[in-house]
Coordinates of C-alpha atoms and ligand atoms in Angstrom, one line a residue:
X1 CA -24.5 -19.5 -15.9
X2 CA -26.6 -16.6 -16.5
X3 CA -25.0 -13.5 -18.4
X4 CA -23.9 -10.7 -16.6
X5 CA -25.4 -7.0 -16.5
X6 CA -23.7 -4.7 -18.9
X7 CA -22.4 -1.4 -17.9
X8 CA -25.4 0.5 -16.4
X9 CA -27.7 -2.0 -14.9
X10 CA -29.7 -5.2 -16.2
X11 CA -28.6 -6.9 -19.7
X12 CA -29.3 -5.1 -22.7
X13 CA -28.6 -6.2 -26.6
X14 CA -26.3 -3.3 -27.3
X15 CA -23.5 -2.4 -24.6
X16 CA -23.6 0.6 -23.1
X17 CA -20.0 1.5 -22.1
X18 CA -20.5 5.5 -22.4
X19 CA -22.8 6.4 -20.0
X20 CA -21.2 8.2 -17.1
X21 CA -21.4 7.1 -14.2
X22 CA -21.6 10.5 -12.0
X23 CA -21.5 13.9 -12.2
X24 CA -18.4 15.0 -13.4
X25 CA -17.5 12.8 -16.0
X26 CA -17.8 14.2 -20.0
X27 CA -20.6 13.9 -21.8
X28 CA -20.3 10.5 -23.9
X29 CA -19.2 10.3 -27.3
X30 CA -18.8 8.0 -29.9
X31 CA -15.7 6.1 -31.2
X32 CA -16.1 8.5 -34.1
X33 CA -15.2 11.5 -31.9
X34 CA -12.3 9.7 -30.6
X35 CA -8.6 11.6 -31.1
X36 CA -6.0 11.0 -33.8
X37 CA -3.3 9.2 -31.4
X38 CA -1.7 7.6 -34.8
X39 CA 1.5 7.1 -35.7
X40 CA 2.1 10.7 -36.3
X41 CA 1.1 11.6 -32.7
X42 CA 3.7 8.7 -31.5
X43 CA 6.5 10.2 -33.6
X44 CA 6.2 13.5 -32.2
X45 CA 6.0 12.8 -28.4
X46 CA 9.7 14.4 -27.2
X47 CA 11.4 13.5 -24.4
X48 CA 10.7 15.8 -21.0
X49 CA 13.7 17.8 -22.0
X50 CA 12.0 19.2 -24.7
X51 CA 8.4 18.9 -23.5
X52 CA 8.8 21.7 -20.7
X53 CA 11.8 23.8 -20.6
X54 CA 13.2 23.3 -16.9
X55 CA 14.4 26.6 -17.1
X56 CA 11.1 28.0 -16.7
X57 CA 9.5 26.4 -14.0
X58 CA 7.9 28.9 -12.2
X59 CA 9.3 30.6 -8.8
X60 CA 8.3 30.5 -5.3
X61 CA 5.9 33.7 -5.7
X62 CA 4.1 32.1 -8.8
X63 CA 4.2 28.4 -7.1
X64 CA 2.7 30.0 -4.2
X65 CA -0.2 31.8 -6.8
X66 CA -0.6 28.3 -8.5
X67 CA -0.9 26.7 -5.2
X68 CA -3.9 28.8 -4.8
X69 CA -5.7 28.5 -8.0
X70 CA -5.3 24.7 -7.5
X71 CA -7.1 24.2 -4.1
X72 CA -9.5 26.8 -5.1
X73 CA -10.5 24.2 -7.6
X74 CA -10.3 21.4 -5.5
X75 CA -12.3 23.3 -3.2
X76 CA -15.2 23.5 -5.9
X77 CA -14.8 19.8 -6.8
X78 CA -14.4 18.7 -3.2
X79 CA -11.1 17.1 -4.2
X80 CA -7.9 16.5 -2.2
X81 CA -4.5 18.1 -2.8
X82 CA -1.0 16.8 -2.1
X83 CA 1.4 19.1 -2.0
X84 CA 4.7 17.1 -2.3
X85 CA 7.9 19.2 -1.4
X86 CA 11.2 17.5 -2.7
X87 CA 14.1 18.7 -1.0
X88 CA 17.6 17.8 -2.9
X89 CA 20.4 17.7 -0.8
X90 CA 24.1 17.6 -1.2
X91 CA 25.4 16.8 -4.9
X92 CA 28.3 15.0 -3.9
X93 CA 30.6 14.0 -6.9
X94 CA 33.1 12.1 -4.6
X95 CA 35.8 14.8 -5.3
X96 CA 34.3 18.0 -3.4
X97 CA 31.8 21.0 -4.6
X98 CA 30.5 20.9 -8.1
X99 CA 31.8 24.3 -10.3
X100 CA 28.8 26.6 -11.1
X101 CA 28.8 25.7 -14.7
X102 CA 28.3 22.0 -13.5
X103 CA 25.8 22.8 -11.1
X104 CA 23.7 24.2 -13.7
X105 CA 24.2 21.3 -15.7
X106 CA 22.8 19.0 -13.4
X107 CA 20.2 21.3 -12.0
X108 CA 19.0 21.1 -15.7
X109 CA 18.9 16.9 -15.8
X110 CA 17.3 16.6 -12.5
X111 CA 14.7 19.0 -13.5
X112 CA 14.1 16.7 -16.8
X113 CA 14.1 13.6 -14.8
X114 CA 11.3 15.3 -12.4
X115 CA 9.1 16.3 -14.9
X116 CA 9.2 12.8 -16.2
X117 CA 8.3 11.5 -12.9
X118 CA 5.7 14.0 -12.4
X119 CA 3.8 13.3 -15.7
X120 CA 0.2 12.4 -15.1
X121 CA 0.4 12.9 -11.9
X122 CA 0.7 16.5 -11.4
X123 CA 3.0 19.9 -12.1
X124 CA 6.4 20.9 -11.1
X125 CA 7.2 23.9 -9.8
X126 CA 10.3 25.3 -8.5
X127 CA 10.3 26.8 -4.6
X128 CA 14.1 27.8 -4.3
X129 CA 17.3 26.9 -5.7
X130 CA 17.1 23.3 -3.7
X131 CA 13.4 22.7 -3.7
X132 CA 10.9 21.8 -5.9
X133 CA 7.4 21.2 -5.1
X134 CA 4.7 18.8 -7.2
X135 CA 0.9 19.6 -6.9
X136 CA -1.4 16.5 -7.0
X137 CA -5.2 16.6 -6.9
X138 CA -8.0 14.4 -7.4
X139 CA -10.4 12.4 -5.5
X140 CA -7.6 9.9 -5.0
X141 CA -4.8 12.4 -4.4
X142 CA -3.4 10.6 -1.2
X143 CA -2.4 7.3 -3.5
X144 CA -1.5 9.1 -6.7
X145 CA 0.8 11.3 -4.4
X146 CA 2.6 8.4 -2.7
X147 CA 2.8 7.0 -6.3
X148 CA 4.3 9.8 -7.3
X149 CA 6.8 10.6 -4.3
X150 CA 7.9 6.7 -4.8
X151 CA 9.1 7.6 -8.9
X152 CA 10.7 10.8 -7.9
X153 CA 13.1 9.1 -5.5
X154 CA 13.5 6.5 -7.5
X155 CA 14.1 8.6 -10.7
X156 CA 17.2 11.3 -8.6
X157 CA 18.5 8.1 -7.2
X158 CA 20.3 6.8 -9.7
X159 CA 23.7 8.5 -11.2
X160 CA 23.4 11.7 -13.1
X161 CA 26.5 11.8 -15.7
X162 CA 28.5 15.5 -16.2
X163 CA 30.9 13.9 -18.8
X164 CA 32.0 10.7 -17.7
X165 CA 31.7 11.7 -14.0
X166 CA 29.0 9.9 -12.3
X167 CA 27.4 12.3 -9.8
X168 CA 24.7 11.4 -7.0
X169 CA 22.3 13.3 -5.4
X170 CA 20.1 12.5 -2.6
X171 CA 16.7 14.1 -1.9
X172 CA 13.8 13.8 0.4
X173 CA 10.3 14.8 0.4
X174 CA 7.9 15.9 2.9
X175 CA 3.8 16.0 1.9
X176 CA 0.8 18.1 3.2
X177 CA -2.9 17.6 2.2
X178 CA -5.4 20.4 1.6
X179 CA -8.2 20.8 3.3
X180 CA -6.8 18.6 6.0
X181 CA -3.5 19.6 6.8
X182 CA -4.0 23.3 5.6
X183 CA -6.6 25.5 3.4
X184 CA -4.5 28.5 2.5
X185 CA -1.2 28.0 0.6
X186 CA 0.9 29.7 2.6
X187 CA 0.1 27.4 5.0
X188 CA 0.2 24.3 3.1
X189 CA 3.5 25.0 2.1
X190 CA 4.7 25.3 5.6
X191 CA 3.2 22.2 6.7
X192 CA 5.2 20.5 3.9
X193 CA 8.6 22.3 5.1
X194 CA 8.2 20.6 8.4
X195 CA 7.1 17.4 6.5
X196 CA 10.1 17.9 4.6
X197 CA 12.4 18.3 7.9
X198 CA 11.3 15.1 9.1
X199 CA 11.5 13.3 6.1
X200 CA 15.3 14.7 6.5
X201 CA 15.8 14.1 9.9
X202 CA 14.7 9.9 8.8
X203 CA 17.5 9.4 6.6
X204 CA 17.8 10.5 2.7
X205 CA 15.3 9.1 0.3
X206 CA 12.6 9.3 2.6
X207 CA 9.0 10.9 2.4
X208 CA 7.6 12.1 5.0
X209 CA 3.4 13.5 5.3
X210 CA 2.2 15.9 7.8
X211 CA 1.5 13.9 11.2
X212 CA -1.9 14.3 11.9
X213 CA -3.0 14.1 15.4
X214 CA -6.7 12.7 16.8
X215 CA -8.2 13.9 19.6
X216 CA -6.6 12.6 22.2
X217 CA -3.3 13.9 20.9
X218 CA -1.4 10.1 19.6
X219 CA -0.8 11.0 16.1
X220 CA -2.5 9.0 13.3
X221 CA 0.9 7.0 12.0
X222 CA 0.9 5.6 15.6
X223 CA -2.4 4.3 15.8
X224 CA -2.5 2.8 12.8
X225 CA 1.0 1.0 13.6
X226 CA -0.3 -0.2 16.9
X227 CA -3.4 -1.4 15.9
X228 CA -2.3 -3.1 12.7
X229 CA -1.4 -6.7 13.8
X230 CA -5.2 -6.7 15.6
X231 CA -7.0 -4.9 12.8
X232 CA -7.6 -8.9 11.6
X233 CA -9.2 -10.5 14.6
X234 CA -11.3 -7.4 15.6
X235 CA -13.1 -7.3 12.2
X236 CA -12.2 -4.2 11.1
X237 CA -10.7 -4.9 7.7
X238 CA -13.5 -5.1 4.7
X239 CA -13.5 -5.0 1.0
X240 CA -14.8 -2.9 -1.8
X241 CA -15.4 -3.9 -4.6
X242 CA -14.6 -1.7 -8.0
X243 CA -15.9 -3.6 -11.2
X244 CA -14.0 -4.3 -14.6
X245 CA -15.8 -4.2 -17.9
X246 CA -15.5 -5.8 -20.9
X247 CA -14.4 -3.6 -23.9
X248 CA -15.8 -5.3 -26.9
X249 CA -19.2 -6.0 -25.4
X250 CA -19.6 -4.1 -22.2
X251 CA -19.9 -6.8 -19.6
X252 CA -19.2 -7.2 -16.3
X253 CA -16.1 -9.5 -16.2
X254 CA -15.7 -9.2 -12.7
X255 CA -14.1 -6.8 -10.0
X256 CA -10.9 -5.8 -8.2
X257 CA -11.3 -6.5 -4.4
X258 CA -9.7 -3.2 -2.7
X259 CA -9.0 -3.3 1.0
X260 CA -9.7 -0.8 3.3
X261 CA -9.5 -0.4 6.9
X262 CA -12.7 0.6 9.2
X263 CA -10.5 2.4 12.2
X264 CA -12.5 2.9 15.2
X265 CA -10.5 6.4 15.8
X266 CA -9.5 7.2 12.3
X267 CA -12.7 6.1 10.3
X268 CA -12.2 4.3 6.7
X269 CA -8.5 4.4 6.3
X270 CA -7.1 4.0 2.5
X271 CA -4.5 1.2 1.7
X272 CA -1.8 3.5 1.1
X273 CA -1.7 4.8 4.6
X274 CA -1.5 1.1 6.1
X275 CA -0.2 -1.2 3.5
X276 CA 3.6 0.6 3.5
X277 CA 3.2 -0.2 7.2
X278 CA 1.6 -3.7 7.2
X279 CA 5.2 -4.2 4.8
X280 CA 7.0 -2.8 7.1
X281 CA 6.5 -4.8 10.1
X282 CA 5.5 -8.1 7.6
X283 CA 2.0 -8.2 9.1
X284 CA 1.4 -8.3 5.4
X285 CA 1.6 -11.6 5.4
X286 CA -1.6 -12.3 7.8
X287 CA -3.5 -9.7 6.2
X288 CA -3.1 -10.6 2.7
X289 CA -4.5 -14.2 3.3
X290 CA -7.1 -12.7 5.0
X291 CA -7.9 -10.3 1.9
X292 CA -7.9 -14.0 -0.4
X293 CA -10.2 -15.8 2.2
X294 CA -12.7 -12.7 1.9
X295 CA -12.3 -12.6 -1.8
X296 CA -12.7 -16.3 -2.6
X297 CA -15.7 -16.5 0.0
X298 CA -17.4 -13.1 -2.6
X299 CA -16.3 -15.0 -5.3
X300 CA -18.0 -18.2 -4.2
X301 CA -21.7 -16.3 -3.3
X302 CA -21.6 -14.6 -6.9
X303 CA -20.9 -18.2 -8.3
X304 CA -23.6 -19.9 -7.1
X305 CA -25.6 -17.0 -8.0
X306 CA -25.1 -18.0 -11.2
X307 CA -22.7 -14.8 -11.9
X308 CA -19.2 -15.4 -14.3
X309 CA -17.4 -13.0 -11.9
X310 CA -13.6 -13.2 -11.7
X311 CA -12.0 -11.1 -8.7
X312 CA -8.7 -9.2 -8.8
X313 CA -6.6 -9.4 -5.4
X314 CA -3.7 -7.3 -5.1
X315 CA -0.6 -8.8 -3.7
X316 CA 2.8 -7.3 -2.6
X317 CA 6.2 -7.6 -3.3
X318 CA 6.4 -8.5 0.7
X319 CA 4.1 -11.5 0.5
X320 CA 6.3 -13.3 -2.5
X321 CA 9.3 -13.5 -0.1
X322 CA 7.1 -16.1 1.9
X323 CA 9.0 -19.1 0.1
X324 CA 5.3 -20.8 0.0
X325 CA 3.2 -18.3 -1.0
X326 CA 2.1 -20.4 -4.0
X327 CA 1.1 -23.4 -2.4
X328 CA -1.1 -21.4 0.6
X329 CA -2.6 -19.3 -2.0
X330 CA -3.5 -22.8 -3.7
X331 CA -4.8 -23.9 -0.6
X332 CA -7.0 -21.1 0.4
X333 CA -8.9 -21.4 -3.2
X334 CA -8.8 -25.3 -2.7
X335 CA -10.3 -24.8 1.0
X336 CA -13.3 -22.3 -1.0
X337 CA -13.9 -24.5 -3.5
X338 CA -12.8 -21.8 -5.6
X339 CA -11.8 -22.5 -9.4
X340 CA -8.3 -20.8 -9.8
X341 CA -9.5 -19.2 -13.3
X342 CA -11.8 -17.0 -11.3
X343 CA -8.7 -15.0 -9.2
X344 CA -6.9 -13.0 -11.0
X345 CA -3.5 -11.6 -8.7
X346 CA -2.5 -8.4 -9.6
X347 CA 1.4 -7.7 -8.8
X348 CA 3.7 -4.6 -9.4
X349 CA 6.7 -4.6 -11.3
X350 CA 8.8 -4.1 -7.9
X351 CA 7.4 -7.5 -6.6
X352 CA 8.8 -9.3 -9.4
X353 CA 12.3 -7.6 -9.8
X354 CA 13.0 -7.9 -6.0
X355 CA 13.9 -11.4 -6.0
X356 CA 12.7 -12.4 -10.2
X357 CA 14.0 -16.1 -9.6
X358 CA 12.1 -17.2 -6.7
X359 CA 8.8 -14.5 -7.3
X360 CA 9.2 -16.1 -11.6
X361 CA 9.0 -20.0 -10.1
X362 CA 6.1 -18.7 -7.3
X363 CA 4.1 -17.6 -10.6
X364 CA 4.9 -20.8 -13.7
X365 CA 3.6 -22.6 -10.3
X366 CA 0.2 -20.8 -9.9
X367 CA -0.3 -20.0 -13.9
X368 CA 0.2 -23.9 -14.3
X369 CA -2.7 -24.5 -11.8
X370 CA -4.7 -22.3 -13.2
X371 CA -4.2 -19.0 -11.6
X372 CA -5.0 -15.3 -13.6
X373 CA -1.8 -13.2 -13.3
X374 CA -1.4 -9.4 -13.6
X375 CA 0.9 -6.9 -13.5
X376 CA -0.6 -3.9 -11.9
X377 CA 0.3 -0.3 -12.7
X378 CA 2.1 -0.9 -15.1
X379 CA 4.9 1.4 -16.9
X380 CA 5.3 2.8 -13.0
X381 CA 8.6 0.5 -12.1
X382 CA 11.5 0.2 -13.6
X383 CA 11.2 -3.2 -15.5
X384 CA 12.5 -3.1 -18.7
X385 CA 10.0 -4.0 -21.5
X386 CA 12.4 -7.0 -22.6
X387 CA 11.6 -8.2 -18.9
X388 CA 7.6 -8.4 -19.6
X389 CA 8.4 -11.7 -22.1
X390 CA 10.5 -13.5 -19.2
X391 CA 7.1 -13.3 -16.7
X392 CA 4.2 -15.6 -17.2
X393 CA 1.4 -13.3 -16.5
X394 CA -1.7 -13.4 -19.2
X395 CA -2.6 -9.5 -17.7
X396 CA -1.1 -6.1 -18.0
X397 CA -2.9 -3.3 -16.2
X398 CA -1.6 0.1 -17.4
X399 CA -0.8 2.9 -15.0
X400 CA -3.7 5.3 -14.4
X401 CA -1.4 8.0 -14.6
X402 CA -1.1 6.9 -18.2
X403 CA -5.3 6.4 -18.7
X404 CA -6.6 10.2 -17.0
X405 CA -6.7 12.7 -19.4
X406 CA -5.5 11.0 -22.3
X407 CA -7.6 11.5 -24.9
X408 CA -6.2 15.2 -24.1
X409 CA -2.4 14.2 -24.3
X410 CA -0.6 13.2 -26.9
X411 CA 2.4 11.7 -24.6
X412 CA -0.1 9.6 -22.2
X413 CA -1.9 8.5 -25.6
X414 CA 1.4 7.5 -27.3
X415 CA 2.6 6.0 -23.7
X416 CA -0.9 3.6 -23.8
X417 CA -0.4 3.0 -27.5
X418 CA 2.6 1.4 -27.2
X419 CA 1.4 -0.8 -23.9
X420 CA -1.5 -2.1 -26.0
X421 CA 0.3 -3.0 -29.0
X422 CA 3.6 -4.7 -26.8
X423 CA 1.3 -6.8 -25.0
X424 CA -1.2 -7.5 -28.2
X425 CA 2.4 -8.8 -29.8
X426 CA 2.9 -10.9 -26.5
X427 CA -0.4 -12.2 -26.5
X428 CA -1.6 -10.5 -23.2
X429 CA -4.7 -8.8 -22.4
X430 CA -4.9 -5.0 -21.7
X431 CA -6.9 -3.9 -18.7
X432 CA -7.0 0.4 -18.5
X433 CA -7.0 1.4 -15.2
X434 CA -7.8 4.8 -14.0
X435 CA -10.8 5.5 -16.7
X436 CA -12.9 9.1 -15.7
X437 CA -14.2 9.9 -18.7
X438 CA -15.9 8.9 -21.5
X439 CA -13.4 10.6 -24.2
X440 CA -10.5 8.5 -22.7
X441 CA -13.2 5.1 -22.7
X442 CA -14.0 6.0 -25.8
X443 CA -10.0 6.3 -27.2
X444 CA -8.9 3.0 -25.0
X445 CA -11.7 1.0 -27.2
X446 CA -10.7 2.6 -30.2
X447 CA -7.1 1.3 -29.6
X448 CA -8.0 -2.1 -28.9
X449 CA -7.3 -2.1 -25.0
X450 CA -9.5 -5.5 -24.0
X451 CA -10.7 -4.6 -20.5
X452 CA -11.3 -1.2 -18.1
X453 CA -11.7 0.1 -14.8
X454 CA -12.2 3.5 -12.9
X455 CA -14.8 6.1 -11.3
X456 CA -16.4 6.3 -15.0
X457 CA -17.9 3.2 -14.5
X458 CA -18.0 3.5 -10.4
X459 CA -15.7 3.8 -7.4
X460 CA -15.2 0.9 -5.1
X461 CA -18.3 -0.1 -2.8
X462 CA -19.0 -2.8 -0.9
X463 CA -20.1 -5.9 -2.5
X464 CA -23.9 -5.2 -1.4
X465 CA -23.3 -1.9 -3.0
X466 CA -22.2 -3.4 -5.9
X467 CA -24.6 -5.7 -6.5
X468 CA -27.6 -2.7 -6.3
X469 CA -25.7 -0.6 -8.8
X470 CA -25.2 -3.0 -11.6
X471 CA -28.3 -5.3 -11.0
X472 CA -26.7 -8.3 -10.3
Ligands
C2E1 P1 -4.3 -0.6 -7.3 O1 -4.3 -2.0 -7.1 O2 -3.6 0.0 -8.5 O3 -5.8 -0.1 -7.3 C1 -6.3 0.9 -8.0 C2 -6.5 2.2 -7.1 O4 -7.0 3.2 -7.9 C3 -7.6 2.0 -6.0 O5 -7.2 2.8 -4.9 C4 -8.8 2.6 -6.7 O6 -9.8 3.0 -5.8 C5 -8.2 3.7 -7.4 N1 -9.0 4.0 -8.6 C6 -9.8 3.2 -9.4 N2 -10.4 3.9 -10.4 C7 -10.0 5.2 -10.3 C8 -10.2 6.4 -11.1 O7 -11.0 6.4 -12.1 N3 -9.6 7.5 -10.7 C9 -8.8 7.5 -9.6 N4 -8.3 8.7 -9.3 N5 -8.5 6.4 -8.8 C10 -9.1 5.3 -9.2 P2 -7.1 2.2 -3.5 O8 -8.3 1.4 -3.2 O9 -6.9 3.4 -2.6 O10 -5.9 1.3 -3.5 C11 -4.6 1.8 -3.6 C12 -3.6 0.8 -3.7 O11 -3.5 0.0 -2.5 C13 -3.9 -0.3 -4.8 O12 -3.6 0.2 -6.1 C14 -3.0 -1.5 -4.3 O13 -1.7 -1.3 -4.7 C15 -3.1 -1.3 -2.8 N6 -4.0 -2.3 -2.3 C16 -5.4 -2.2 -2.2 N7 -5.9 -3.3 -1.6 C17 -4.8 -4.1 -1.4 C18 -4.7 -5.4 -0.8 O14 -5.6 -6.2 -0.5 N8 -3.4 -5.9 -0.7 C19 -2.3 -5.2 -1.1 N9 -1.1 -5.8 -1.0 N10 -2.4 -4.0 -1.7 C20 -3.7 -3.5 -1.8
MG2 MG1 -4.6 -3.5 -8.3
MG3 MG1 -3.0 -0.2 -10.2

């Protein structure tokens, strides 16, 4: 086997890893410019109560002011925003209406609780007395968004306590996207109202985007439902490629295969627009065998090219209630001739605590052949950490909402810390996801965090792509 190029192009004696890749990312610098994120930093990270006082979350009129300085930006950067609306319905305490006093009260914890879901992923701000909206941008702002939406509801829908008295609220939240949905905030804000109202109408919990509609006039959700089960045998599902590097000596260790969907209609369609559906209606299933296939057969050309590559494929939580979804997976690497040591799966914490039995015996079955395992954004789910030692996985990919920006927050810094030291004490690896800059590069090596991955080093491409950009 030959080595592999380093970060930047063709092998070199000394790795490379802070070259930015693209405009936009911060100048490199050295480990010795990397932040104090000691133990003093750790001791003083508070808890969202204390971080932002809820009582001063800004107002409609200053939401609406923010809302514009934010796409203005985006504008400039040619980035996305989501704006998420979260509407919070009736408190219901099981004995009638809440006292003012009490309403406060809880108007206080649910504010704490969406600040903590929001962190990393973008601000809060309040719109009226039962509405709050979050503003995420970013070149991925669709994903991040979802990501985000998906805590929220999962953070207000658990019990909030006003003594003993356990009190539940449900909520709901509609999403617009600038420039597509809207470009002035006004606007934007309206198209997330109606978002909002359907996500409403659905049933609580639910979240809702604006329903965009192609020419013809079918909107985009129903296209993509229709032609999901036939995306397969019409060829219109392909890979990208988005490589992983090597801390300690800046290789290439391989890449995570990213699916995307070439929609004659709707053009390259993003995961998170199809995948909730593909769950949905269990297509899932089909598609993520075809996503192993496609990997193995990459995996297999870079082999005998002589390349160590090792290839990341995502799986969901839907796939592991097939109750033989470790023997196909087996057979599918078998039928390549592909070793298992050169897939790694990447799984999220959901997938394992929906059924932990039967997804814990699908995984002792594929580590014991063989098979890299790792958990994928990781400090996103609910798992506690005492859960991490019960699952055989060697990997733990930390959160990207965690990785951006931390060498410029303290709580994101502390958060990553502690993920690389709990899974050093386990004896896991560490991969970063999420990296943009060289500052935060430069902190994760510092800290000991084995592996990375993000836009620093390059966004996904296809794998002819990717073999031009890093000489391989
Ligand atoms: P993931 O597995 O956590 O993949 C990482 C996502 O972050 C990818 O988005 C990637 O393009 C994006 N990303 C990587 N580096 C950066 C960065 O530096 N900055 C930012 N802002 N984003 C970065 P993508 O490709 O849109 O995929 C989104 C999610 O869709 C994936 O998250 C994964 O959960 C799911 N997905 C993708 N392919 C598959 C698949 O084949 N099967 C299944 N079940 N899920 C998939
Ligand atoms: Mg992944
Ligand atoms: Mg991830």
């Amino acid at each position: 086997m030959k080595p592999l190029a380093l970060y930047g192009g063709s092998p070199r004696a000394e790795p490379d890893l802070l070259s930015p890749a693209g405009e936009g990312n911060v100048a490199p610098e050295g480990t010795d410019t990397v932040p104090e994120f000691g133990r003093e930093t750790y001791r003083e990270v508070q808890p969202p109560s204390r971080r932002g006082l809820p009582a001063d979350l800004p107002d409609r009129l200053v939401t609406l002011d923010r809302v514009g300085e934010t796409l203005a930006a985006a504008h400039r950067a040619h980035h996305d925003v989501v704006l998420l609306l979260i509407g919070i319905d009736d408190y219901s305490t099981g004995s009638g209406r809440l006292r003012r006093s009490d309403a406060d009260a809880l108007g206080l914890q649910l504010e704490d609780r969406l600040l903590g879901a929001a962190v990393g992923a973008g601000s809060v701000a309040r719109v009226s007395a039962h509405s709050y909206a979050v503003m995420v941008a970013g070149v991925a702002a669709t994903s991040a968004a979802r990501r985000c939406a998906n805590r929220v509801l999962n953070v207000l829908s658990r019990p909030f306590y006003l003594g003993n008295a356990a009190v539940h609220v449900s909520a709901a939240i509609g999403a617009s996207t600038f420039p597509r949905d809207a470009t002035r905030p006004d606007e934007l804000l309206r198209r997330a109202e109606q978002a909002l109202s359907a996500a409403r109408r659905a049933g609580p919990n639910a979240f809702r985007s604006v329903q965009t509609r192609t020419r013809n006039g079918t909107d985009a959700q129903t296209l993509l439902r229709a032609g999901l089960r036939s995306a397969i045998a019409r060829n219109e599902l392909e890979l990208h490629y988005q490589a992983k590097f090597d801390l300690a000596d800046g290789r290439i260790t391989g890449a995570e295969a990213l699916l995307r969907w070439r929609h004659p209609e709707l053009g390259l369609v993003e995961p998170a627009r199809f995948i909730p559906l593909a769950e949905a209606d269990g297509c899932i299933v089909p598609i993520g065998e075809w996503v192993l296939r496609a990997a193995c057969e990459q995996v297999r050309r870079w082999r005998d090219r002589g390349l160590e590559m090792q290839v990341g494929v995502n799986v969901s939580a839907r796939q592991f209630r097939e109750p033989d979804l470790a023997q196909r997976i087996l057979d599918i690497l078998h039928a390549h001739r592909v070793d298992p040591a050169w897939i790694e799966l990447e799984l999220t914490e959901s997938a394992v605590m929906d059924d932990a039995d039967g997804v814990v015996a699908a995984l002792e079955r594929l580590k014991a052949s063989g098979v890299r395992l790792a958990i994928d954004d990781f400090g996103t789910g609910y798992a506690s950490l005492s859960y991490l030692t019960r699952l055989p996985v060697h990997v733990v990919k930390i959160d990207q909402s965690f990785v951006r920006g931390l060498a410029n927050r303290s709580d994101n810094g502390a958060i990553v810390l502690a993920i690389v030291r709990l899974a050093r004490n386990l004896g896991m690896d560490v991969i970063a996801e999420g990296v943009e800059t060289g500052r935060d590069l430069a902190a994760l090596r510092a800290w000991g965090c084995d592996r990375a991955q993000g836009y620093f080093f390059g966004k996904p491409v296809r794998a002819e792509e990717f073999a031009t950009r890093f000489g391989i």
